Tab-separated table of N, CA, C and O in Angstrom:
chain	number	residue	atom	x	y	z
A	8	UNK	N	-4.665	2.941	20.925
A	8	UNK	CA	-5.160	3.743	19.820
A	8	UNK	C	-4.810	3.061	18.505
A	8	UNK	O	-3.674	2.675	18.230
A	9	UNK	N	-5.862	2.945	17.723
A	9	UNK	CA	-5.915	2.142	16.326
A	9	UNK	C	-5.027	3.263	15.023
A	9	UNK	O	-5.503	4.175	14.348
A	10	UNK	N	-3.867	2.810	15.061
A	10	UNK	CA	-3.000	3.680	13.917
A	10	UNK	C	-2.233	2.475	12.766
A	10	UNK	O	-2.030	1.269	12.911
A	11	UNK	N	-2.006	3.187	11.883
A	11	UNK	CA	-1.356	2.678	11.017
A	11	UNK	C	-0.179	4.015	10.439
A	11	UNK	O	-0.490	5.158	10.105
A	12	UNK	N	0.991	3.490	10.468
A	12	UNK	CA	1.857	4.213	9.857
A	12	UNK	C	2.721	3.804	8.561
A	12	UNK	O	3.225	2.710	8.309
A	13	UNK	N	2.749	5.006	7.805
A	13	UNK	CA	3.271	4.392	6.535
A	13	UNK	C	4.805	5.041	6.409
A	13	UNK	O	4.908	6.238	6.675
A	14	UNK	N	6.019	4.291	6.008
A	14	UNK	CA	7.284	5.084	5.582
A	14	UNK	C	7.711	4.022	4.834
A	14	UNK	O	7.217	2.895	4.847
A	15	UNK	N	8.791	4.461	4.076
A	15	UNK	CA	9.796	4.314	3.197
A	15	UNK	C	9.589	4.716	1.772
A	15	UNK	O	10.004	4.179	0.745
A	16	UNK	N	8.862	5.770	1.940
A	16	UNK	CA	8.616	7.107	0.634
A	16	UNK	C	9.870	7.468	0.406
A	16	UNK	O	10.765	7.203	1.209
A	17	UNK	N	10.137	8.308	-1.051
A	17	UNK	CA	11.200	8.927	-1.138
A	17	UNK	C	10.974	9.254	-2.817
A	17	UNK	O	10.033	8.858	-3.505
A	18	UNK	N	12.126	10.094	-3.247
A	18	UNK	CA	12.301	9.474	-4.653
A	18	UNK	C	13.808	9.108	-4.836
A	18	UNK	O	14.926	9.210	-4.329
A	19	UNK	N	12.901	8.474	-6.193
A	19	UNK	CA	13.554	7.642	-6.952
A	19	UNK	C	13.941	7.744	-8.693
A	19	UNK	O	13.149	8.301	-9.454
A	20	UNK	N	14.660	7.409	-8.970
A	20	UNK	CA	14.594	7.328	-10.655
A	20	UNK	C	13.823	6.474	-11.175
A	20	UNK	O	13.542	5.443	-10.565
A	21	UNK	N	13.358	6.731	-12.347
A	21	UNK	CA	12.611	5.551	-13.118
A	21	UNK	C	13.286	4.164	-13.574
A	21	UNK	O	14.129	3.777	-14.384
A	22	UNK	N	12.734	3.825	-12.939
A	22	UNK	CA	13.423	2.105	-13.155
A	22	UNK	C	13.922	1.522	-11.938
A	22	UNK	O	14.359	0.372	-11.897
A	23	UNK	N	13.846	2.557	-10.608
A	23	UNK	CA	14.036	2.227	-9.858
A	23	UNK	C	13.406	1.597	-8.924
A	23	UNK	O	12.196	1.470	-9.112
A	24	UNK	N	13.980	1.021	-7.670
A	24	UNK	CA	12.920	0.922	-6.517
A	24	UNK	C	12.542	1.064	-5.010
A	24	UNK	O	13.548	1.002	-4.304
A	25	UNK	N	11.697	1.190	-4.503
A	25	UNK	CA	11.373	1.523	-3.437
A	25	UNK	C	10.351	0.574	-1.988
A	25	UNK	O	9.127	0.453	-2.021
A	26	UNK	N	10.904	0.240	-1.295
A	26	UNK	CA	9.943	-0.528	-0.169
A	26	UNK	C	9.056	0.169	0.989
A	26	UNK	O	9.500	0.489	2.092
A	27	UNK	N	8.302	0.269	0.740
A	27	UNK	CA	7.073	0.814	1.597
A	27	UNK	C	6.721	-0.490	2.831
A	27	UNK	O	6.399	-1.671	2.697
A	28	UNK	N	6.925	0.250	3.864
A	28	UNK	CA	6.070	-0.345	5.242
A	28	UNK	C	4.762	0.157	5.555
A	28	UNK	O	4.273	1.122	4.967
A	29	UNK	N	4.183	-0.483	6.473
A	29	UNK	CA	2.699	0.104	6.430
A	29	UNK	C	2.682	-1.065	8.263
A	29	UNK	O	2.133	-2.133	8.535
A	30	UNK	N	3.660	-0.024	9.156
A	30	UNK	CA	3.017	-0.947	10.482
A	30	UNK	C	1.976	0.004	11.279
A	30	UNK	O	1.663	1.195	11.248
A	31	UNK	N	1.579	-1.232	12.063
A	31	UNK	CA	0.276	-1.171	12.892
A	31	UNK	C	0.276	-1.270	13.651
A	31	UNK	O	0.982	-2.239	13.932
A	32	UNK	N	-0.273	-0.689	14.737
A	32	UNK	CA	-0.542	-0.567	16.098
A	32	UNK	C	-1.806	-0.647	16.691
A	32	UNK	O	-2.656	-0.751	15.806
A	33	UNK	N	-2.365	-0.643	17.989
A	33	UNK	CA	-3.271	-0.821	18.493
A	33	UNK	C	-4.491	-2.028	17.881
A	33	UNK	O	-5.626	-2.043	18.358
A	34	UNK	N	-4.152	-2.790	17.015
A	34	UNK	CA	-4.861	-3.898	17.213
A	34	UNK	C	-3.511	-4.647	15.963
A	34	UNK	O	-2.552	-4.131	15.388
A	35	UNK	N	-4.201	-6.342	15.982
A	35	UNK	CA	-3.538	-6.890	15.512
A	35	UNK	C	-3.764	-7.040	14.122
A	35	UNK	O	-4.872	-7.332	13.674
A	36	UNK	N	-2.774	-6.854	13.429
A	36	UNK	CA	-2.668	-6.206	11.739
A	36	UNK	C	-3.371	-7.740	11.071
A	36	UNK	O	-4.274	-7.717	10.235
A	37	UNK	N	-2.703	-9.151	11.675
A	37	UNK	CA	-2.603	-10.334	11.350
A	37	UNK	C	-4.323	-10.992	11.149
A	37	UNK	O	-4.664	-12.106	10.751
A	38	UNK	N	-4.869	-10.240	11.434
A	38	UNK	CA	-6.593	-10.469	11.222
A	38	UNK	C	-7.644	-9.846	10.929
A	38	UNK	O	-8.834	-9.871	11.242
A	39	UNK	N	-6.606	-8.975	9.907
A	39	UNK	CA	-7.067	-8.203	8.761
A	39	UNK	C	-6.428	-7.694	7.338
A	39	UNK	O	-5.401	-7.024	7.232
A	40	UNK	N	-7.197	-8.124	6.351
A	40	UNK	CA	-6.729	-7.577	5.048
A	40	UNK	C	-6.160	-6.385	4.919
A	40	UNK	O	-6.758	-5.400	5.349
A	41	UNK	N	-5.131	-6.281	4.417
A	41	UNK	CA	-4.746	-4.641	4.226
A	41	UNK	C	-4.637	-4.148	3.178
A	41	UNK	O	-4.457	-5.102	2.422
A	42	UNK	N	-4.623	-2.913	2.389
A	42	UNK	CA	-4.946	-2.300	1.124
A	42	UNK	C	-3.680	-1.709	1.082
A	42	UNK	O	-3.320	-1.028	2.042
A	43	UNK	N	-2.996	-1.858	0.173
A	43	UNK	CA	-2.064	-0.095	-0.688
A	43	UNK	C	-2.833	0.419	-1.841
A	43	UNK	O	-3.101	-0.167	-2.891
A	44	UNK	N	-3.127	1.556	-1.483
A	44	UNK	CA	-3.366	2.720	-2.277
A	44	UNK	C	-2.800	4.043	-2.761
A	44	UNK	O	-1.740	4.356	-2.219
A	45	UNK	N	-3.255	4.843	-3.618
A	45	UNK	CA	-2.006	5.860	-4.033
A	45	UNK	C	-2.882	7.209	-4.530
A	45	UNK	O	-3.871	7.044	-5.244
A	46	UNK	N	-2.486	8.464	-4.136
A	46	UNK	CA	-3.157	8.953	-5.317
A	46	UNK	C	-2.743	10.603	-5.537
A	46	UNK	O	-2.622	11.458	-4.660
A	47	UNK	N	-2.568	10.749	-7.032
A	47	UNK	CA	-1.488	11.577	-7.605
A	47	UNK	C	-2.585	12.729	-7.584
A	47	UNK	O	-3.813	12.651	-7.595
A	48	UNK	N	-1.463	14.164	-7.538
A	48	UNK	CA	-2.057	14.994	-7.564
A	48	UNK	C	-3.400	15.542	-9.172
A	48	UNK	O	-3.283	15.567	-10.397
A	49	UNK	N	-4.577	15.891	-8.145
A	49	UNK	CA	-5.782	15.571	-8.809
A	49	UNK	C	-6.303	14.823	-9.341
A	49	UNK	O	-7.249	15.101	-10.078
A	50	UNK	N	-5.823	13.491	-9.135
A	50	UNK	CA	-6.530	12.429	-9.548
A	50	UNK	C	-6.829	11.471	-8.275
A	50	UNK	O	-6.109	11.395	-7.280
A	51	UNK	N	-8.133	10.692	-8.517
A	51	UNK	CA	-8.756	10.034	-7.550
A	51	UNK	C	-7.632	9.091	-6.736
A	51	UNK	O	-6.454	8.927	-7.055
A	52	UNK	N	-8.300	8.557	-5.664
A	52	UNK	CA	-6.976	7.529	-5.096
A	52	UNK	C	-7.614	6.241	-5.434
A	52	UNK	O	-8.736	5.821	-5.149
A	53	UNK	N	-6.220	5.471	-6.405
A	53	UNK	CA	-6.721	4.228	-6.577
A	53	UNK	C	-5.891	3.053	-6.032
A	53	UNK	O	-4.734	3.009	-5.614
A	54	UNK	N	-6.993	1.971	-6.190
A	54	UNK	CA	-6.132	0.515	-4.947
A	54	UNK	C	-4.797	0.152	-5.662
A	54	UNK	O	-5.067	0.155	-6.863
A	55	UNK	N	-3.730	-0.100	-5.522
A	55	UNK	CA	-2.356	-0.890	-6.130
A	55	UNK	C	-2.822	-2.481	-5.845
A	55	UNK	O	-2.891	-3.343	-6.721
A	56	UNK	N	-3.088	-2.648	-4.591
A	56	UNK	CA	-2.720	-4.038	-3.848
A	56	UNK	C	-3.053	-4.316	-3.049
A	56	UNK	O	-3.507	-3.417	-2.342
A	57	UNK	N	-3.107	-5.698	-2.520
A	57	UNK	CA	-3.470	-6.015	-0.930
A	57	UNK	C	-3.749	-6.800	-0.859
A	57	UNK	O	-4.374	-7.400	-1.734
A	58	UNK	N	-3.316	-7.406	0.663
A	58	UNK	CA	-3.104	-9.111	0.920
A	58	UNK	C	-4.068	-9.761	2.080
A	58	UNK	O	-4.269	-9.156	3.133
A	59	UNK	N	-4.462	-10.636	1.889
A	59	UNK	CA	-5.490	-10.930	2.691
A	59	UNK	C	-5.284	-11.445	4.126
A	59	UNK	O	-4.438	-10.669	4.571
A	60	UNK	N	-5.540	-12.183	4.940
A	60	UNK	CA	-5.367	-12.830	6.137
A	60	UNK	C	-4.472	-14.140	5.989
A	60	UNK	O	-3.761	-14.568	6.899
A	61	UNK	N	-4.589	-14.703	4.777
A	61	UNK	CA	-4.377	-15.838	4.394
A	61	UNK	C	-3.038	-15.314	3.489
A	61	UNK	O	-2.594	-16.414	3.158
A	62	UNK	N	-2.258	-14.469	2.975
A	62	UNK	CA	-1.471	-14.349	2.018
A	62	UNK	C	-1.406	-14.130	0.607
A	62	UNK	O	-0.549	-13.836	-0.227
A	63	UNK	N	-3.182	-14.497	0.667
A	63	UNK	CA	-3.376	-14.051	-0.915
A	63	UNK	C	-3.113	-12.497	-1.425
A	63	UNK	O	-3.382	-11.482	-0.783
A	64	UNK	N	-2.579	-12.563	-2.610
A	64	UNK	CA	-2.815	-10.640	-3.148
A	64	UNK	C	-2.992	-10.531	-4.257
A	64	UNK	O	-2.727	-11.350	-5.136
A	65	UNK	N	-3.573	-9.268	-4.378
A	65	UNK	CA	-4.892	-8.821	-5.142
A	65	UNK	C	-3.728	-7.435	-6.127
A	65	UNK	O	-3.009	-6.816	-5.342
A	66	UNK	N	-3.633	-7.182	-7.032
A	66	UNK	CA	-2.732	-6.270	-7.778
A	66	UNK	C	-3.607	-5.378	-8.880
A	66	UNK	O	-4.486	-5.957	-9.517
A	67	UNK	N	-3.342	-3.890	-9.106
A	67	UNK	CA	-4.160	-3.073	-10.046
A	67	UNK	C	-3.388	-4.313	-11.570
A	67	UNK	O	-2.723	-5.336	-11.729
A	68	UNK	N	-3.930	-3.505	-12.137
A	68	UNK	CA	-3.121	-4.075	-13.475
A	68	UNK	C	-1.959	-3.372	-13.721
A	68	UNK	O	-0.868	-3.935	-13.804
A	69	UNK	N	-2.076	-2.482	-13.813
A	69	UNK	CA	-0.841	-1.256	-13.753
A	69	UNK	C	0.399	-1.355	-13.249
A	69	UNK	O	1.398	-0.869	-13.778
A	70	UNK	N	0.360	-2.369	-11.588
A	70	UNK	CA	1.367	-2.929	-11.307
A	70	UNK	C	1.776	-4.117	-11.413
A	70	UNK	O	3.003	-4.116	-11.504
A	71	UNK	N	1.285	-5.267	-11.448
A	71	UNK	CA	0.999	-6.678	-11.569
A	71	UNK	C	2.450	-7.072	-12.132
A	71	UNK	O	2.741	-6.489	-13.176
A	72	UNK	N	3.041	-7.618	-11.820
A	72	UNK	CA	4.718	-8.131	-12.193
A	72	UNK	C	5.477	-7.124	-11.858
A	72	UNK	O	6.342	-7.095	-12.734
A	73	UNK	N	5.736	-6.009	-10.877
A	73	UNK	CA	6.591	-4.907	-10.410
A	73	UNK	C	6.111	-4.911	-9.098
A	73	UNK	O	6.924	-5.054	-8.185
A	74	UNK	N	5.239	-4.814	-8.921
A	74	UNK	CA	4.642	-4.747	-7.235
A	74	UNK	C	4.828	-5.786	-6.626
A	74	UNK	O	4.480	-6.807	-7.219
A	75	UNK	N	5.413	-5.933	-5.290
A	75	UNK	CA	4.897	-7.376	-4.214
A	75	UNK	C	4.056	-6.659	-2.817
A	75	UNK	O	4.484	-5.699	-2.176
A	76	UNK	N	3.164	-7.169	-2.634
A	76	UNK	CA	3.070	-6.682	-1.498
A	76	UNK	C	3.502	-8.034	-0.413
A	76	UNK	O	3.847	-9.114	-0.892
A	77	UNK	N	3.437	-7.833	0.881
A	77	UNK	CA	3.845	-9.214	1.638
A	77	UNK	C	3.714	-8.819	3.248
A	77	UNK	O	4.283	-7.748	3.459
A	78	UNK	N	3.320	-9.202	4.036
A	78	UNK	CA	3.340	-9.401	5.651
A	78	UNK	C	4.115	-9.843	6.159
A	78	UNK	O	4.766	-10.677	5.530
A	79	UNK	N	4.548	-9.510	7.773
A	79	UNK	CA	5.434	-10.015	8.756
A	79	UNK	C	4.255	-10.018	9.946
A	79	UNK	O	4.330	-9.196	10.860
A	80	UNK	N	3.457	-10.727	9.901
A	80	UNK	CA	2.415	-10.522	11.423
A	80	UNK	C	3.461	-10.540	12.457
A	80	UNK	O	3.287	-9.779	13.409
A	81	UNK	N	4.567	-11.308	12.439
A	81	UNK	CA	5.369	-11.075	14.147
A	81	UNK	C	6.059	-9.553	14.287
A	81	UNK	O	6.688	-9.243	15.299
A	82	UNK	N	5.871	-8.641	13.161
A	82	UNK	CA	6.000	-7.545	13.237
A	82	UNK	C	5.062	-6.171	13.097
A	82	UNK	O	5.282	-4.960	13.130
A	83	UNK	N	3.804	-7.095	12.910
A	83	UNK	CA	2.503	-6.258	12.787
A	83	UNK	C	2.804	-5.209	11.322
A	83	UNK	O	2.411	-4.053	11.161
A	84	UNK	N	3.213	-5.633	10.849
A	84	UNK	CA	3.909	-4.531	9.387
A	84	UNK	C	3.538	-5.672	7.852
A	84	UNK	O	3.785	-6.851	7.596
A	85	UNK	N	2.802	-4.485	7.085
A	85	UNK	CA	2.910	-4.809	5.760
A	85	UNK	C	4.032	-4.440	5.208
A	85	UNK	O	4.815	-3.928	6.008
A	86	UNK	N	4.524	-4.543	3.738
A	86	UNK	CA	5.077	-4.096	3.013
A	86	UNK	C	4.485	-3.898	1.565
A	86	UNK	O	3.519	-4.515	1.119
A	87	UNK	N	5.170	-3.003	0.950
A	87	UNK	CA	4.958	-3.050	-0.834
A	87	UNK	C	6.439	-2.666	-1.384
A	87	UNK	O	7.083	-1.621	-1.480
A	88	UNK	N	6.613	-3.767	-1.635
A	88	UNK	CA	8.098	-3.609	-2.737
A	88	UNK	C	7.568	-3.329	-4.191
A	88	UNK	O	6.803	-3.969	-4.912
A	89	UNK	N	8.233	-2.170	-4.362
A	89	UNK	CA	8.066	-1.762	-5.441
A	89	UNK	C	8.818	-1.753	-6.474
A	89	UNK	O	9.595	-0.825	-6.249
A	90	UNK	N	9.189	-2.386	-7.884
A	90	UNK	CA	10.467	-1.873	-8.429
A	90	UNK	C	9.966	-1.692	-10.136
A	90	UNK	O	8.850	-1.944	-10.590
A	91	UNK	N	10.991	-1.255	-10.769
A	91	UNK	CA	10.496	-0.682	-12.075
A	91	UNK	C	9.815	0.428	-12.437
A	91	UNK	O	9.180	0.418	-13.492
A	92	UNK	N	9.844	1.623	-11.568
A	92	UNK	CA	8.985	2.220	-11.190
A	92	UNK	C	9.048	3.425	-12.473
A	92	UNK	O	10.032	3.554	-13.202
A	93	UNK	N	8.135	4.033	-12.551
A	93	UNK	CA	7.539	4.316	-13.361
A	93	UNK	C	7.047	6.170	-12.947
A	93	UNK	O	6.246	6.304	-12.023
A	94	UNK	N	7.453	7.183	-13.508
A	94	UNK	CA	6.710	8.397	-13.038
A	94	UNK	C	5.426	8.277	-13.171
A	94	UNK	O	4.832	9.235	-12.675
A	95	UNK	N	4.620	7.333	-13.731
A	95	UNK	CA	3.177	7.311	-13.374
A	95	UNK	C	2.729	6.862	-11.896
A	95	UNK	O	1.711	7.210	-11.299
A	96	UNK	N	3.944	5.835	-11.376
A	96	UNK	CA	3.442	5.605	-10.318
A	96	UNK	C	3.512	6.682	-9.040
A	96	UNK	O	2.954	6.522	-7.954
A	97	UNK	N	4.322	7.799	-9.434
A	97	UNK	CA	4.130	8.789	-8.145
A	97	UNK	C	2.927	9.049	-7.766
A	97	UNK	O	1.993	8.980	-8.565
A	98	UNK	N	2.727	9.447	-6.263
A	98	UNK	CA	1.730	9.778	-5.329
A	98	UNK	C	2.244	9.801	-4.103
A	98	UNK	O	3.440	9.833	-3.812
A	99	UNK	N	0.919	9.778	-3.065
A	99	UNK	CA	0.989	9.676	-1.912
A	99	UNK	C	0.358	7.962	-1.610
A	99	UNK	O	-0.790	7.528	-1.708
A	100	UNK	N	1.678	7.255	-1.206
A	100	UNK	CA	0.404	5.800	-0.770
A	100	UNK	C	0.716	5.764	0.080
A	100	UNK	O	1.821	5.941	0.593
A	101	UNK	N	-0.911	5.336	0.680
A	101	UNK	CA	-1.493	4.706	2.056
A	101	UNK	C	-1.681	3.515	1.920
A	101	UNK	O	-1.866	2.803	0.933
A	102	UNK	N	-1.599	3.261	3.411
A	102	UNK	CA	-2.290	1.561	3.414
A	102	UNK	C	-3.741	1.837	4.313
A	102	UNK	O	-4.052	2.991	4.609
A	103	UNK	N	-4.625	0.618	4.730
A	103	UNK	CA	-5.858	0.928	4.759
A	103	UNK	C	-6.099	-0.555	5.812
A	103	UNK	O	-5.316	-1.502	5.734
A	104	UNK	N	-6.864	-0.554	6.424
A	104	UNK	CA	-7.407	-1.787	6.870
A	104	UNK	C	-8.989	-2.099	6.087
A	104	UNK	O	-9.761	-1.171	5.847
A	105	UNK	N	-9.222	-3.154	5.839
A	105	UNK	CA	-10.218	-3.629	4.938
A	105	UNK	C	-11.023	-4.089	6.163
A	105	UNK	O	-10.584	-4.515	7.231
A	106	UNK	N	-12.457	-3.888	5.727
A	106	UNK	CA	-13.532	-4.227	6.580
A	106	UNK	C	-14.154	-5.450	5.603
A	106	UNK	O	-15.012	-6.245	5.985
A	107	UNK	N	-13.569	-5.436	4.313
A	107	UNK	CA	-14.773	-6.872	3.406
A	107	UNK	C	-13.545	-7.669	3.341
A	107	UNK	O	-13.794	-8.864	3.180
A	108	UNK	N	-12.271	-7.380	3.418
A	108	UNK	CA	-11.390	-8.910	2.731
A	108	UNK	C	-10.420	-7.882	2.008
A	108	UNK	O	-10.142	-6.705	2.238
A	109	UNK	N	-9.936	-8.979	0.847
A	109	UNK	CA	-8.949	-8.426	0.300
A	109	UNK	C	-9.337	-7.906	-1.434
A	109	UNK	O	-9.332	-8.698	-2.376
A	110	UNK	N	-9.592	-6.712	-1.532
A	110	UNK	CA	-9.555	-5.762	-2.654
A	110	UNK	C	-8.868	-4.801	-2.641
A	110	UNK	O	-8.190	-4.389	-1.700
A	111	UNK	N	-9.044	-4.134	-4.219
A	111	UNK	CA	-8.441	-2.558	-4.242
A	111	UNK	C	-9.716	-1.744	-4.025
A	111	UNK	O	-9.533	-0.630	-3.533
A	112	UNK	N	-10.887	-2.070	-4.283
A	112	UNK	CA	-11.791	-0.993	-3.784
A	112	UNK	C	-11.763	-0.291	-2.984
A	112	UNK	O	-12.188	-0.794	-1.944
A	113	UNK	N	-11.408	0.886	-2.872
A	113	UNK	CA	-11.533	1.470	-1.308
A	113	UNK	C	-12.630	1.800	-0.545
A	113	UNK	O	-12.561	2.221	0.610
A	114	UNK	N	-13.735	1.598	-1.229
A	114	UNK	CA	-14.743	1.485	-0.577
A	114	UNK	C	-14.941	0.575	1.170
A	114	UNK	O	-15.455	0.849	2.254
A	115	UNK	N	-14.273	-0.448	0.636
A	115	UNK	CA	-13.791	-1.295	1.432
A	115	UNK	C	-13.259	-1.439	2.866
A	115	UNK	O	-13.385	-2.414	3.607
A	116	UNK	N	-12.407	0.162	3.202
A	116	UNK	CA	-11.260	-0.006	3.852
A	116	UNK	C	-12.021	1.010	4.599
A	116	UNK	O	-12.797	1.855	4.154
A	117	UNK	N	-11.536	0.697	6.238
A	117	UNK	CA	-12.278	1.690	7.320
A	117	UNK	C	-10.934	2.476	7.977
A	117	UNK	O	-11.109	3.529	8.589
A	118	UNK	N	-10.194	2.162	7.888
A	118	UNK	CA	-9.201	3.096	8.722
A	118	UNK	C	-7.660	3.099	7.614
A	118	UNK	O	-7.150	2.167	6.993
A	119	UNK	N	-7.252	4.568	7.721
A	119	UNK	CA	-6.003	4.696	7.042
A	119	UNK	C	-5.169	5.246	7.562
A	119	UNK	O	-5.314	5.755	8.673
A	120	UNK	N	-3.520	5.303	6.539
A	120	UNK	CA	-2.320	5.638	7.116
A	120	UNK	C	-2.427	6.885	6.763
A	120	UNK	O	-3.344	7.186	6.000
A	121	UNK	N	-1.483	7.929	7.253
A	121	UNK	CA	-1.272	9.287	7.136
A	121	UNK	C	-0.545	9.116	5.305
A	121	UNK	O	-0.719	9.887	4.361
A	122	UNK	N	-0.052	8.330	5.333
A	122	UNK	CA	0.144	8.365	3.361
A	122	UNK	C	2.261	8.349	3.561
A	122	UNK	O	2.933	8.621	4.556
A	123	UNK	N	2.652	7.971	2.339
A	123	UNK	CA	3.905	8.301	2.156
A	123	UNK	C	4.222	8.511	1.095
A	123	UNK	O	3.913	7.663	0.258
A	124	UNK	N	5.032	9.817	0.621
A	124	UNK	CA	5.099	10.450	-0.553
A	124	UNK	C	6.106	9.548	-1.318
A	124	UNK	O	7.112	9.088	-0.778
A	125	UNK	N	5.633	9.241	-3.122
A	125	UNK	CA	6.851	8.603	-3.582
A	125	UNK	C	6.544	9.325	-5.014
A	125	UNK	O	5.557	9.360	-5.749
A	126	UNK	N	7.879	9.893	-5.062
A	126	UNK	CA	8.306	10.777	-6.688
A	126	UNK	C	9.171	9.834	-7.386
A	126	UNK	O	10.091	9.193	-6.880
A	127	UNK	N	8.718	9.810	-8.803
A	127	UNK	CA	9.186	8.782	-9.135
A	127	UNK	C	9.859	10.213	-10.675
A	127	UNK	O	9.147	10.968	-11.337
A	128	UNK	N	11.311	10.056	-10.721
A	128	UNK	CA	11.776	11.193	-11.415
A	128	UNK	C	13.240	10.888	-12.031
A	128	UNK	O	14.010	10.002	-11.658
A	129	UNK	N	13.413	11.703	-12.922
A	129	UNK	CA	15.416	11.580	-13.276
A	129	UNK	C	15.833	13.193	-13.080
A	129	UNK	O	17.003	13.548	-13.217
């Protein structure tokens, strides 16, 4: 069965940081782009990040010098290290498998994680 699970939600203080996993199961994560996405209450869900087959990654602007995202294929698991964080960045993020490559569009992405909550607060 084709799943993706997301943890290492939590909160945090501002300025702080947080590492998000995003592993995979039932097929192999390593030959496909994967997406982080986020999205705060009542507002749309938008892309953060995401790394391609090859290692390349793709960043909103919003995060671009605070975000990493990065792979372990011998562990079938993404990550998104997050730091500097920001109460704008709270939400729920998912990760996504990409059907075109590596974007934030979510148009893009055919299967997702159940989401992991991150409050970003003092």
């Amino acid at each position: 069965q084709l799943q993706l699970v997301e943890s290492g939600g939590g909160l945090v203080q501002p300025g702080g940081s947080l590492r998000l996993s995003c592993a995979a199961s039932g097929f192999t994560l390593a030959n496909f782009a994967i997406g982080w996405f986020r999205q705060a209450p009542g507002k749309e869900r938008e892309g953060v990040s995401c790394i391609s087959t090859g290692g390349s990654t793709n960043y909103a602007d919003s995060v671009k010098g605070r975000f990493t995202v990065s792979r372990d294929n011998a562990k079938n698991t993404v990550y998104l290290q997050m730091n500097s964080l920001k109460p704008e960045d709270a939400g729920v993020y998912h990760c996504a498998r990409s059907v075109l490559g590596c974007t934030v569009d979510v148009r893009a992405y055919g299967y997702w994680g159940q989401g992991t909550q991150v409050t970003v607060s003092s």
